Tab-separated table of C-alpha atoms in Angstrom:
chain	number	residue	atom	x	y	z
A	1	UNK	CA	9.645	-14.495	6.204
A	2	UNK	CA	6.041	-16.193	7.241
A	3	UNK	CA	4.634	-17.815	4.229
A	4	UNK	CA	2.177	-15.584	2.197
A	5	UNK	CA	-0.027	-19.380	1.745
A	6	UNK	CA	-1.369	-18.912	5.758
A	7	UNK	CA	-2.237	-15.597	5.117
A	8	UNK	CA	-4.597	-16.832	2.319
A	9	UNK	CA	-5.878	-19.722	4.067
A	10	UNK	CA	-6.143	-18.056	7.157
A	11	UNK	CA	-8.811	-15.587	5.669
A	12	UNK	CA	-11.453	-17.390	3.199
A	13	UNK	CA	-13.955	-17.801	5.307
A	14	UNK	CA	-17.529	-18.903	4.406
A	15	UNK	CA	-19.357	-15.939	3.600
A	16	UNK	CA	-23.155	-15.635	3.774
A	17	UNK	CA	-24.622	-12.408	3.506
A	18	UNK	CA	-28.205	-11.276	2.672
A	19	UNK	CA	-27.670	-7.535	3.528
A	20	UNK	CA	-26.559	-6.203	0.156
A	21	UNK	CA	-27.810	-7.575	-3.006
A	22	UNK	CA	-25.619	-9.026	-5.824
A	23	UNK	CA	-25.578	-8.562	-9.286
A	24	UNK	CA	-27.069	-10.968	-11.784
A	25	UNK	CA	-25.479	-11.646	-15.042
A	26	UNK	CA	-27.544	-11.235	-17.888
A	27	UNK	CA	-25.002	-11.767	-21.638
A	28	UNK	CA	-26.213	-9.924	-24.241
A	29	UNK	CA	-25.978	-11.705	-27.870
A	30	UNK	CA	-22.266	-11.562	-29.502
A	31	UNK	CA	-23.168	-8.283	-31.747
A	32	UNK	CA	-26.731	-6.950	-30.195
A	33	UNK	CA	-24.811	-3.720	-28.791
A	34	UNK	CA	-23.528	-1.256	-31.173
A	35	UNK	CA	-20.278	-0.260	-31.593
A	36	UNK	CA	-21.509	3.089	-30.198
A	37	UNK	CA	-22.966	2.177	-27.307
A	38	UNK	CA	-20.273	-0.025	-26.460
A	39	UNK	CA	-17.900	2.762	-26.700
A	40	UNK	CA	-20.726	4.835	-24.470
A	41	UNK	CA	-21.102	1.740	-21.531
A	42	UNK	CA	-17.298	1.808	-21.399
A	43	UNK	CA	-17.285	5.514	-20.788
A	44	UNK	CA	-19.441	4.202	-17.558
A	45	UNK	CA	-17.100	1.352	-16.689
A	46	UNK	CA	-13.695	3.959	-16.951
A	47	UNK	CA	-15.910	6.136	-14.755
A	48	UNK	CA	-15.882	3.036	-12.160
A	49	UNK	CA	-12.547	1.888	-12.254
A	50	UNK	CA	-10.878	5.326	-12.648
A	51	UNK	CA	-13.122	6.670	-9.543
A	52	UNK	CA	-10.770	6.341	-6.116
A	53	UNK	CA	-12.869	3.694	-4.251
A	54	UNK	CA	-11.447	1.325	-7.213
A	55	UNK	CA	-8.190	3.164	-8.585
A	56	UNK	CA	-6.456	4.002	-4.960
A	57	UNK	CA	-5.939	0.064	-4.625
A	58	UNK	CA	-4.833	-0.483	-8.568
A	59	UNK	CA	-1.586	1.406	-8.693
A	60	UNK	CA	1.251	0.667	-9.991
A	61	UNK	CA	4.739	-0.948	-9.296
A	62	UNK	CA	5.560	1.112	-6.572
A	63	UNK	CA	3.319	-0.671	-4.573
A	64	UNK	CA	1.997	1.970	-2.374
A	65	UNK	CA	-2.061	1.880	-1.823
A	66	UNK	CA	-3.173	6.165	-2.725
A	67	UNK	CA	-5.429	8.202	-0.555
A	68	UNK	CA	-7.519	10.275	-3.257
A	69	UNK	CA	-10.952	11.618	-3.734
A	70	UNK	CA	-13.547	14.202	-1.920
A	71	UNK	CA	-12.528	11.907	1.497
A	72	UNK	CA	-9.248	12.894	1.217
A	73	UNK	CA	-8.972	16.487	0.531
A	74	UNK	CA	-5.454	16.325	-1.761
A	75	UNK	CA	-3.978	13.191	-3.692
A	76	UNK	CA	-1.036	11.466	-1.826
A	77	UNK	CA	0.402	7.824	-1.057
A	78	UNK	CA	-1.215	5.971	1.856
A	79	UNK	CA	-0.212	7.462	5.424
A	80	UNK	CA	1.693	6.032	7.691
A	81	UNK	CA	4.708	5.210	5.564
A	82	UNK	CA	2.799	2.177	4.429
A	83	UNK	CA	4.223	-0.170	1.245
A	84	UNK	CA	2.047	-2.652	0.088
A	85	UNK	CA	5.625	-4.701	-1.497
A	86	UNK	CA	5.435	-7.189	-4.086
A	87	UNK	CA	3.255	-9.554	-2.275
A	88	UNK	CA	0.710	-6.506	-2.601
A	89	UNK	CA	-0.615	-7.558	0.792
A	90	UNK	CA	2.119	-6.030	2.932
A	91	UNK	CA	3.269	-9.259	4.229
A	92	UNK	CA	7.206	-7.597	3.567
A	93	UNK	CA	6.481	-5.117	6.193
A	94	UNK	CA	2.801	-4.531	7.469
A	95	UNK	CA	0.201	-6.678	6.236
A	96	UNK	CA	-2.912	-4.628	5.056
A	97	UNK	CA	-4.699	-6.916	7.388
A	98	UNK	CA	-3.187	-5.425	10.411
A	99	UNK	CA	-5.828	-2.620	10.461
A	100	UNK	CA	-7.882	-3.527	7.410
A	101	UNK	CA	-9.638	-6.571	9.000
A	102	UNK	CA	-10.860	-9.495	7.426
A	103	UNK	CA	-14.779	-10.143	8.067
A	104	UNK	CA	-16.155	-13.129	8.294
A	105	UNK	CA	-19.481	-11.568	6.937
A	106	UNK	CA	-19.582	-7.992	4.905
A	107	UNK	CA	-22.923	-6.305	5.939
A	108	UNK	CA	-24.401	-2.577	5.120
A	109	UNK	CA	-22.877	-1.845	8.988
A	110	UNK	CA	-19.355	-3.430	8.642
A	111	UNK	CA	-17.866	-0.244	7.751
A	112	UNK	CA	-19.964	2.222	9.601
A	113	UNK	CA	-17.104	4.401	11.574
A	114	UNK	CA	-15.534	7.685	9.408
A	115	UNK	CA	-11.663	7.276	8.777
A	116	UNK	CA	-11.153	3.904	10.627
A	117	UNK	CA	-9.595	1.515	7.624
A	118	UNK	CA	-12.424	-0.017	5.474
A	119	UNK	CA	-13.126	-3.855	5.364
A	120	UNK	CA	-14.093	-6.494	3.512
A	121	UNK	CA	-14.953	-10.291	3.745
A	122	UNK	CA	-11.811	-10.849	1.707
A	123	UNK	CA	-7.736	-9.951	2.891
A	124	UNK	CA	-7.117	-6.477	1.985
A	125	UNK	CA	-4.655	-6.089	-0.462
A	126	UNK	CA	-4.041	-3.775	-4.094
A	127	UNK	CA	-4.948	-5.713	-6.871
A	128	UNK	CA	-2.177	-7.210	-9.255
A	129	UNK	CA	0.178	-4.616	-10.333
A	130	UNK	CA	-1.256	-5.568	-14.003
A	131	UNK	CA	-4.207	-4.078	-13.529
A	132	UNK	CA	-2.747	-0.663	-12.974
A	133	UNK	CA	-5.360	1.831	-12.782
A	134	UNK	CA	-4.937	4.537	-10.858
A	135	UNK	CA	-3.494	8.144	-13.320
A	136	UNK	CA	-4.713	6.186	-16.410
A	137	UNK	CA	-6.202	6.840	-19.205
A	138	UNK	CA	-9.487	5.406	-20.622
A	139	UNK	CA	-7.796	3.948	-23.751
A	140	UNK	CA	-4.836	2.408	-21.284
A	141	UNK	CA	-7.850	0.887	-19.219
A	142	UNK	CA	-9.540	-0.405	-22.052
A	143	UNK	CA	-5.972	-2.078	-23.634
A	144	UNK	CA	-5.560	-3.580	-20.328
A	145	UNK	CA	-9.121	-4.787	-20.090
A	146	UNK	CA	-8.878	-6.349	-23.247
A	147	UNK	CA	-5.719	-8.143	-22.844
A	148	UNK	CA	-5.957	-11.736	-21.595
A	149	UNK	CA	-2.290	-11.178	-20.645
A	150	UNK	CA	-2.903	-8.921	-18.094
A	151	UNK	CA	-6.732	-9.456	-17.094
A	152	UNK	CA	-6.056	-12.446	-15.418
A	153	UNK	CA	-6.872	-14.387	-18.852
A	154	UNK	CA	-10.200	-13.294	-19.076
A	155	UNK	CA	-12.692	-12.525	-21.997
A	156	UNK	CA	-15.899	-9.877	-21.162
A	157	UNK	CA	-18.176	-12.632	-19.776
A	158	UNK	CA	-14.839	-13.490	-17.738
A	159	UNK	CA	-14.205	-10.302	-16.289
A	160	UNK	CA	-18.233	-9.543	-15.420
A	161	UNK	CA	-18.092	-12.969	-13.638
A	162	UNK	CA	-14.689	-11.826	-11.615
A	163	UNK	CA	-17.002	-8.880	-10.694
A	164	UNK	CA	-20.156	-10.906	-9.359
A	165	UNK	CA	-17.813	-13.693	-7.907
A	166	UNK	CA	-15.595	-10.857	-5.987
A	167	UNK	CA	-19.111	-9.594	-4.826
A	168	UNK	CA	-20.019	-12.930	-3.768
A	169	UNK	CA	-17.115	-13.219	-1.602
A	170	UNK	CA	-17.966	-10.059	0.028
A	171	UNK	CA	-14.940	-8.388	-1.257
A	172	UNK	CA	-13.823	-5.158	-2.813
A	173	UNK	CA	-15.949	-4.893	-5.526
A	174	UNK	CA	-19.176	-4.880	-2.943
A	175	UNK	CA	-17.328	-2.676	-1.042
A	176	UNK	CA	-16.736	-0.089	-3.732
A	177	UNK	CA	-20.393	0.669	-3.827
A	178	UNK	CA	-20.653	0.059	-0.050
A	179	UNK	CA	-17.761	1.647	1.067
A	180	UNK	CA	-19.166	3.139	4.767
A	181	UNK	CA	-17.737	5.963	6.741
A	182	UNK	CA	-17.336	9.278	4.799
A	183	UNK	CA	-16.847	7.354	1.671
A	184	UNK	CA	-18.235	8.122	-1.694
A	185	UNK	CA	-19.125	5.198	-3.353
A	186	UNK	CA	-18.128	4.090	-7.055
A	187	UNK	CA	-20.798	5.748	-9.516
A	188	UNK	CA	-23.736	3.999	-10.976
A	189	UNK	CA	-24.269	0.678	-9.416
A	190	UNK	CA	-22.719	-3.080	-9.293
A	191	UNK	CA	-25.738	-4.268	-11.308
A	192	UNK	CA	-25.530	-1.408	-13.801
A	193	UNK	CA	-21.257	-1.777	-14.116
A	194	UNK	CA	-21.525	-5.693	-14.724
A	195	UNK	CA	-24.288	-4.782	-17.208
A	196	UNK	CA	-22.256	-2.733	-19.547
A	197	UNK	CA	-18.770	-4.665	-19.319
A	198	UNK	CA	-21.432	-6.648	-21.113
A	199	UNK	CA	-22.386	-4.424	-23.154
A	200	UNK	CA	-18.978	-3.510	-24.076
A	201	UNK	CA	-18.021	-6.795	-24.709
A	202	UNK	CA	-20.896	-7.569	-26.370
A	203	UNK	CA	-20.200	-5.182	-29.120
A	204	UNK	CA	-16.873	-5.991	-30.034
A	205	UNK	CA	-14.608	-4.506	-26.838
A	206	UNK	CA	-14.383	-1.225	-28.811
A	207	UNK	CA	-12.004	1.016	-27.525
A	208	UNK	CA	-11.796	5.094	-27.403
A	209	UNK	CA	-9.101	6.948	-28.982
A	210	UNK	CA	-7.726	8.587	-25.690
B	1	UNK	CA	-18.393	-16.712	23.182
B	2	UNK	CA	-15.393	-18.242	23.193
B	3	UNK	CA	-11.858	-16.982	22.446
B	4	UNK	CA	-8.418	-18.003	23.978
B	5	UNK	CA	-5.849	-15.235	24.987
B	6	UNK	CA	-2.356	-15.780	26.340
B	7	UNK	CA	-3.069	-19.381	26.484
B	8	UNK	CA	-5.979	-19.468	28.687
B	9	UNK	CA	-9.891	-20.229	27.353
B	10	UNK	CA	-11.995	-17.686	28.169
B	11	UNK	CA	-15.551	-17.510	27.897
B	12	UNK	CA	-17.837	-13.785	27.564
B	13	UNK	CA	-21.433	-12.894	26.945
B	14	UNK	CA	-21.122	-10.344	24.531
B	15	UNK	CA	-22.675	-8.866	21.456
B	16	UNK	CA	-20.503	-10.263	18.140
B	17	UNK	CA	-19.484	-6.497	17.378
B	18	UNK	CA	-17.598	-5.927	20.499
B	19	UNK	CA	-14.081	-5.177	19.489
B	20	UNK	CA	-11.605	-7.319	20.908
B	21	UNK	CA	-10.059	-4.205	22.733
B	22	UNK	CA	-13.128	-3.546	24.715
B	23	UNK	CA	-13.456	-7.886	25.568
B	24	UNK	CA	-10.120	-7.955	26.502
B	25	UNK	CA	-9.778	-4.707	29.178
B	26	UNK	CA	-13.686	-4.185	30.158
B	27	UNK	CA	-14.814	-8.403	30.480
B	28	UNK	CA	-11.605	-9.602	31.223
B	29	UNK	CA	-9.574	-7.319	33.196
B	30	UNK	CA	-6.597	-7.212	30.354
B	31	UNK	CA	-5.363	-3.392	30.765
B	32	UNK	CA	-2.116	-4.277	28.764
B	33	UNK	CA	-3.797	-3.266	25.345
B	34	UNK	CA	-5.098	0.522	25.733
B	35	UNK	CA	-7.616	2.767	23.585
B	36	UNK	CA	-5.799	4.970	21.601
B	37	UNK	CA	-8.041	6.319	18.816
B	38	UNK	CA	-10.529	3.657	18.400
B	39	UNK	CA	-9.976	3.957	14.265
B	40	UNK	CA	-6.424	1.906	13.724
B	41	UNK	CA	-4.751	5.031	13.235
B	42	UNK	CA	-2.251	5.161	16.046
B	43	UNK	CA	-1.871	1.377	16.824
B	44	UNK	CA	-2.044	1.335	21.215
B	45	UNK	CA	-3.917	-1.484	20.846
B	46	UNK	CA	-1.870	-4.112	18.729
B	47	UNK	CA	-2.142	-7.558	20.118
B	48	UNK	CA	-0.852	-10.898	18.284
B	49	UNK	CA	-3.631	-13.336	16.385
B	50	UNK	CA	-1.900	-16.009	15.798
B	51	UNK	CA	1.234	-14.415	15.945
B	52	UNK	CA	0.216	-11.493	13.205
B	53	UNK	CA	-0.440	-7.949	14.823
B	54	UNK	CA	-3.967	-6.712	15.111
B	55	UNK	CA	-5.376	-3.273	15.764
B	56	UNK	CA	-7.263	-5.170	18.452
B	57	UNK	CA	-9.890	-1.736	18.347
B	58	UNK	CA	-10.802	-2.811	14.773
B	59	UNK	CA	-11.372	-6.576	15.320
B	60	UNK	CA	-15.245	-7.735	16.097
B	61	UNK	CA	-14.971	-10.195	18.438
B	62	UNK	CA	-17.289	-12.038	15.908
B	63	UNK	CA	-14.594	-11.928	13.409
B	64	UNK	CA	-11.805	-13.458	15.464
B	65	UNK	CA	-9.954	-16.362	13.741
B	66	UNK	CA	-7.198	-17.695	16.078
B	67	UNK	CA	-5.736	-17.071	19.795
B	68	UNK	CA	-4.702	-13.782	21.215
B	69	UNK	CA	-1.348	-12.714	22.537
B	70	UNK	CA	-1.287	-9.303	24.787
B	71	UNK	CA	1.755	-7.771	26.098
B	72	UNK	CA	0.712	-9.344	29.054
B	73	UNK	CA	1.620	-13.193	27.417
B	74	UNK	CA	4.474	-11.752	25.559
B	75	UNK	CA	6.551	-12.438	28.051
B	76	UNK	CA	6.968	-11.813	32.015
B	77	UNK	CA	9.097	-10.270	34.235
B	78	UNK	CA	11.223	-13.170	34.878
B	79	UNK	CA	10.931	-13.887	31.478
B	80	UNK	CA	11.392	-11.169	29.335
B	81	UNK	CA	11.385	-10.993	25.609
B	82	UNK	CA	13.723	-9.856	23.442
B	83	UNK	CA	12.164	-6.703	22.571
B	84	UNK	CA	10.737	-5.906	25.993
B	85	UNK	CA	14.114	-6.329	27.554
B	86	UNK	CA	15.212	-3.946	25.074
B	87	UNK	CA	13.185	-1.342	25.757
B	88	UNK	CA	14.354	-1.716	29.193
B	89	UNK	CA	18.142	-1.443	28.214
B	90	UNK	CA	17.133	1.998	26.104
B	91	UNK	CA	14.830	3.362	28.465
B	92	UNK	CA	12.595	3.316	25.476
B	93	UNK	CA	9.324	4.661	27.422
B	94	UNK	CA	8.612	8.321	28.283
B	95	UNK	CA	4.399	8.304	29.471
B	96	UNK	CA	4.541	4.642	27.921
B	97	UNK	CA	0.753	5.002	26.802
B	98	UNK	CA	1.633	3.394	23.346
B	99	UNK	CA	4.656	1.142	24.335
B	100	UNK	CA	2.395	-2.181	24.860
B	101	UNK	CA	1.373	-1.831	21.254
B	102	UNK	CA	4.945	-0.800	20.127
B	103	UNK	CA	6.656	-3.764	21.444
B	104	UNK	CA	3.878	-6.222	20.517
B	105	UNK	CA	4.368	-4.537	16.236
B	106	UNK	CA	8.057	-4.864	16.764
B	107	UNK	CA	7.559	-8.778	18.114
B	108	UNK	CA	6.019	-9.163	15.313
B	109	UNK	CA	8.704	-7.215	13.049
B	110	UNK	CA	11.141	-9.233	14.422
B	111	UNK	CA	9.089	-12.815	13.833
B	112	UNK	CA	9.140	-12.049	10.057
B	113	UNK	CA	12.333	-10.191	9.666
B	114	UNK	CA	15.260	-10.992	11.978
B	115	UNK	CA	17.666	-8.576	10.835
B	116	UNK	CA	15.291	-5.248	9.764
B	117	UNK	CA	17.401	-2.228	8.445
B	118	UNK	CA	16.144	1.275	9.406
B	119	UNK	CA	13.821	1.549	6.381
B	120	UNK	CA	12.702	-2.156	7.310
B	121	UNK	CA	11.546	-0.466	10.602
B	122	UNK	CA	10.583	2.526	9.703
B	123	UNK	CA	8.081	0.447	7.006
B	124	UNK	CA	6.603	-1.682	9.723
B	125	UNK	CA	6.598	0.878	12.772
B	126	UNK	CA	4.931	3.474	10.840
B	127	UNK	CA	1.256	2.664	12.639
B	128	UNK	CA	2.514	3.024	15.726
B	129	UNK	CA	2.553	6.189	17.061
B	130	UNK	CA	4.399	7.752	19.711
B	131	UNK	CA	3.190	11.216	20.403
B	132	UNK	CA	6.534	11.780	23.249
B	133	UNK	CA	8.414	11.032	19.892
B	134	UNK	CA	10.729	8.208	21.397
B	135	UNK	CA	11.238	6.926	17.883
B	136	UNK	CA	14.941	7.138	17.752
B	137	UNK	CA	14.830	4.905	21.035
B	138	UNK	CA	12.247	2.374	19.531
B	139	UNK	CA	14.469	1.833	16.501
B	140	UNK	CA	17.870	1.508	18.479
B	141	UNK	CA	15.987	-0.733	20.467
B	142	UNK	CA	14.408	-2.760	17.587
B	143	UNK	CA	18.079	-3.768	16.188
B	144	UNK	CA	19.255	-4.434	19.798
B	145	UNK	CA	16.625	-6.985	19.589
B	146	UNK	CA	17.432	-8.510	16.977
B	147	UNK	CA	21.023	-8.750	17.866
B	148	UNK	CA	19.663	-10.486	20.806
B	149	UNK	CA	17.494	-12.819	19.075
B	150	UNK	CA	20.189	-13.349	16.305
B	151	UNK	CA	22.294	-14.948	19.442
B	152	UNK	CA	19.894	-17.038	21.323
């Protein structure tokens, strides 16, 4: 089996894009944000990561990327009999890459043909099989979230920074507001998710009930 | 711009958005690769970058990161590889429209995993389409490959 390290080094390339705007980050003070309206901006960050152009590339153990969402007519696994294994990459069977290419810039064009496999400036792959999204529930997203354990040991500043540094890569979380073809994009905006993780976080990384 | 297929430096004046499909059969006279669907979802058009298949129709010339390998530098007549002789021995082809990119996915199959089972293949091969439906062929095929490859 070809070592998963060339894959990686083989695709960060340089990226320099001027195209589509980034988001700033802008912390609120420790306790500024109510518990309220923390509770109401992470309503508006479950709507993000539960929409498809995030959750139908965080699933679960099984490994297999979804196709789900108004592009897709009815819910179902990835065609094509496609696994993404426990390398989450494919690189046990097909790497994503084989279709999904890697760019070496992401601009408002690189993903301008409907149905051919969307792209980013960064290898496609499902995210780690700890951030399970996809079929659950707002309070399950918010545990998750919340968990250093399995948030890649993050606190709320953390994670907004993952979300402007994955942007600045031109990777999947540009992408999910830019996502080309037929594509409906994540709701809101990147600006206005990074702003209330913020918020959220900023008031305590309240949690709802279900 | 510069890229190197089969070994050989080539240079083309073309815009950075050209796929590699259209470089390779309309500048260069490569015919090996063909135009399937044009959207990675039937896989005619697999080549090797740097030894990983490549829906060659979804690569930008501009975003090309290594050398090229087309059926054509797979191997030759006198020289056949593994998989290409196989496909010989089973008669694999019917209209042989999408056996160029078969062969090249199942090159690469065989690069990472030198004994696949039937699931193995059936994970890897499901890209490639074959609208004659010759899939029972490629997969025999496939392992007689890799018997081959496990003796060499």
């Amino acid at each position: 089996m070809r070592s998963f390290a060339l894959l990686l080094t083989l695709s960060f390339a340089t990226v320099a894009f001027a195209e589509i705007e980034n988001a700033v980050i802008d912390v609120p003070e420790e306790g500024s944000v109510t518990t309220e309206e923390g509770l109401a901006a992470f309503q508006r960050v479950y709507e993000v990561v539960s929409h498809p152009r995030c959750s139908n590339c965080h699933t679960g153990a099984d490994n297999l990327p979804m196709w789900s969402g108004p592009s897709f007519g009815q819910t179902r696994p990835h065609g094509m009999n496609i696994n993404a294994g426990e390398s989450r990459m494919g690189v046990e069977t097909l790497v994503c890459s084989t279709c999904h290419i890697t760019l070496q810039e992401f601009t408002e064009d690189s993903n301008a043909i409907a149905h051919a496999p969307p792209m980013t400036a960064l290898p496609w792959q499902l995210a780690p099989v700890e951030f399970e999204w996809f079929g659950r529930s707002a309070a399950e997203v918010c545990a998750q979230l919340s968990d250093p354990e399995r948030n890649g040991g993050r606190d709320w500043v953390g994670l907004a920074e993952h979300l402007v540094d994955d942007a600045g890569h031109g990777g999947f979380v540009l992408w999910g507001w830019n996502p080309g073809g037929t594509r409906e994009p994540a709701p809101y905006s990147l600006q206005q998710h990074v702003d209330d993780v913020l918020a959220w976080g900023a008031a305590g990384s309240p949690c709802p009930d279900e | 711009m510069r890229l190197t297929v089969n070994g050989t430096e080539h240079e083309v004046d073309v815009e950075p958005d050209m796929p590699l499909l259209w470089v390779l059969r309309d500048e260069l006279n490569i015919t090996g690769p063909k135009y399937g669907c044009g959207i990675a979802q039937c896989g005619a058009c697999t080549v090797h970058v740097d030894g990983f298949a490549v829906r060659s129709c979804q690569l930008a010339i501009g975003d090309l990161v290594g050398e090229v390998t087309t059926i054509e530098g797979l191997g030759t007549p006198d020289n056949l590889h593994a998989v290409q002789q196989a496909w010989i021995e089973h008669q694999v082809a019917q209209c042989g429209y999408c056996q160029s990119g078969q062969i090249m996915q199942a090159a690469d199959l065989l690069a990472a995993n030198p004994q696949p089972s039937d699931a193995d293949i059936d994970a890897v091969m499901g890209g490639n389409l074959c609208r004659c439906g010759t899939y029972p062929r490629i997969r025999a095929a496939i392992h007689s490959a890799a018997a081959r490859l496990q003796e060499a």
